[in-house]
C-alpha positions as a Python dict, from the first residue, in 0.01 Angstrom:
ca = {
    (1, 'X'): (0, 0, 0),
    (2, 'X'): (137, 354, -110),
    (3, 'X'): (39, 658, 118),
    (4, 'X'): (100, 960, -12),
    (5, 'X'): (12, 1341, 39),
    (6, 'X'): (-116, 1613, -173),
    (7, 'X'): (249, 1649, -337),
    (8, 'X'): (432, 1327, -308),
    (9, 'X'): (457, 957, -199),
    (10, 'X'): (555, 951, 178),
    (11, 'X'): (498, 552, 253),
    (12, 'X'): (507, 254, 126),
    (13, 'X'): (447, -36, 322),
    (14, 'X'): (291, -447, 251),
    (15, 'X'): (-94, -524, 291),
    (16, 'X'): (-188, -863, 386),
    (17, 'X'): (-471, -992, 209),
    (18, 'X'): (-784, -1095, 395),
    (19, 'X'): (-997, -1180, 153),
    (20, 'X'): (-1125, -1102, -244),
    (21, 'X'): (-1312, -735, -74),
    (22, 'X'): (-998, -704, 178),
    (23, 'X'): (-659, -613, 313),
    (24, 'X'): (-487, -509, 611),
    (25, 'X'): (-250, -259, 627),
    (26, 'X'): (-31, -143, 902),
    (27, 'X'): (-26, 217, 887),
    (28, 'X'): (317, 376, 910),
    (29, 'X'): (417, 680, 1146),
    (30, 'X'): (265, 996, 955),
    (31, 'X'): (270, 1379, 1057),
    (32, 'X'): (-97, 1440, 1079),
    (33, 'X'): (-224, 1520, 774),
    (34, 'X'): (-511, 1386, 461),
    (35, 'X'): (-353, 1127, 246),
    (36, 'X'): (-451, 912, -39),
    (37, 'X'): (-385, 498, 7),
    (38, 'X'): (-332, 321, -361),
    (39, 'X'): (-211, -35, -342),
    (40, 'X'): (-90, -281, -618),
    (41, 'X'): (-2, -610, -683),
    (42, 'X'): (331, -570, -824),
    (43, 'X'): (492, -241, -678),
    (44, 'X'): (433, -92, -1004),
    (45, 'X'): (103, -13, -1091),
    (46, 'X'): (-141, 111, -839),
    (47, 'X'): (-463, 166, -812),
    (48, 'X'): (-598, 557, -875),
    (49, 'X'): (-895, 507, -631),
    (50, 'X'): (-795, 801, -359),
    (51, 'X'): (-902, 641, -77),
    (52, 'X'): (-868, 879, 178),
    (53, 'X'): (-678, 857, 509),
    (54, 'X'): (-673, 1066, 771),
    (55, 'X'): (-350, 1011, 1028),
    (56, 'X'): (-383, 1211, 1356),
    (57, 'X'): (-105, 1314, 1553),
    (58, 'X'): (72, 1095, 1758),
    (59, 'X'): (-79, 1052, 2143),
    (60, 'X'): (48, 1217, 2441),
    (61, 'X'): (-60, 1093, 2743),
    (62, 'X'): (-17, 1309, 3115),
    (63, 'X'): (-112, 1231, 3461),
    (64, 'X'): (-163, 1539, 3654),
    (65, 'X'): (-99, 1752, 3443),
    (66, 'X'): (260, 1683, 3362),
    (67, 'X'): (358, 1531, 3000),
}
C-alpha cells in the first residue's frame, strides 16, 4: 500500500490480504495530515482510487498535568 500526500509519496508499506473485498494494512508513522492509500499487486502499478486517510497526531498521554 502507497500513502501519499497532496504532493508526493511519503509511505510505502505491505498489505496482507484478507480476503477477495480485503486487506490489512499497518499504517506507518505519519505527521498528521489527509492522504490518499493506492495499493498494487506488483509495486508498479497502483490503483488511482484516492481512498482517503486521515493520520492524527501521535498521542500524548499526562497524569496530573505533567507530560
Amino acid at each position: 500500500a502507497r500513502f501519499s500526500n497532496s504532493s508526493s509519496v511519503v509511505a510505502t508499506v505491505d498489505a496482507v490480504f484478507v480476503s477477495t473485498a480485503s486487506l490489512t494494512v499497518q499504517t506507518p508513522a505519519l505527521p498528521a495530515g489527509l492522504y490518499t492509500v493506492e495499493v498494487s499487486l506488483n509495486n508498479q502499478q497502483y490503483t488511482s482510487s484516492n481512498m482517503s486517510f486521515y493520520a492524527y497526531g501521535a498521542l500524548h498521554l499526562s497524569r496530573d498535568g505533567v507530560c
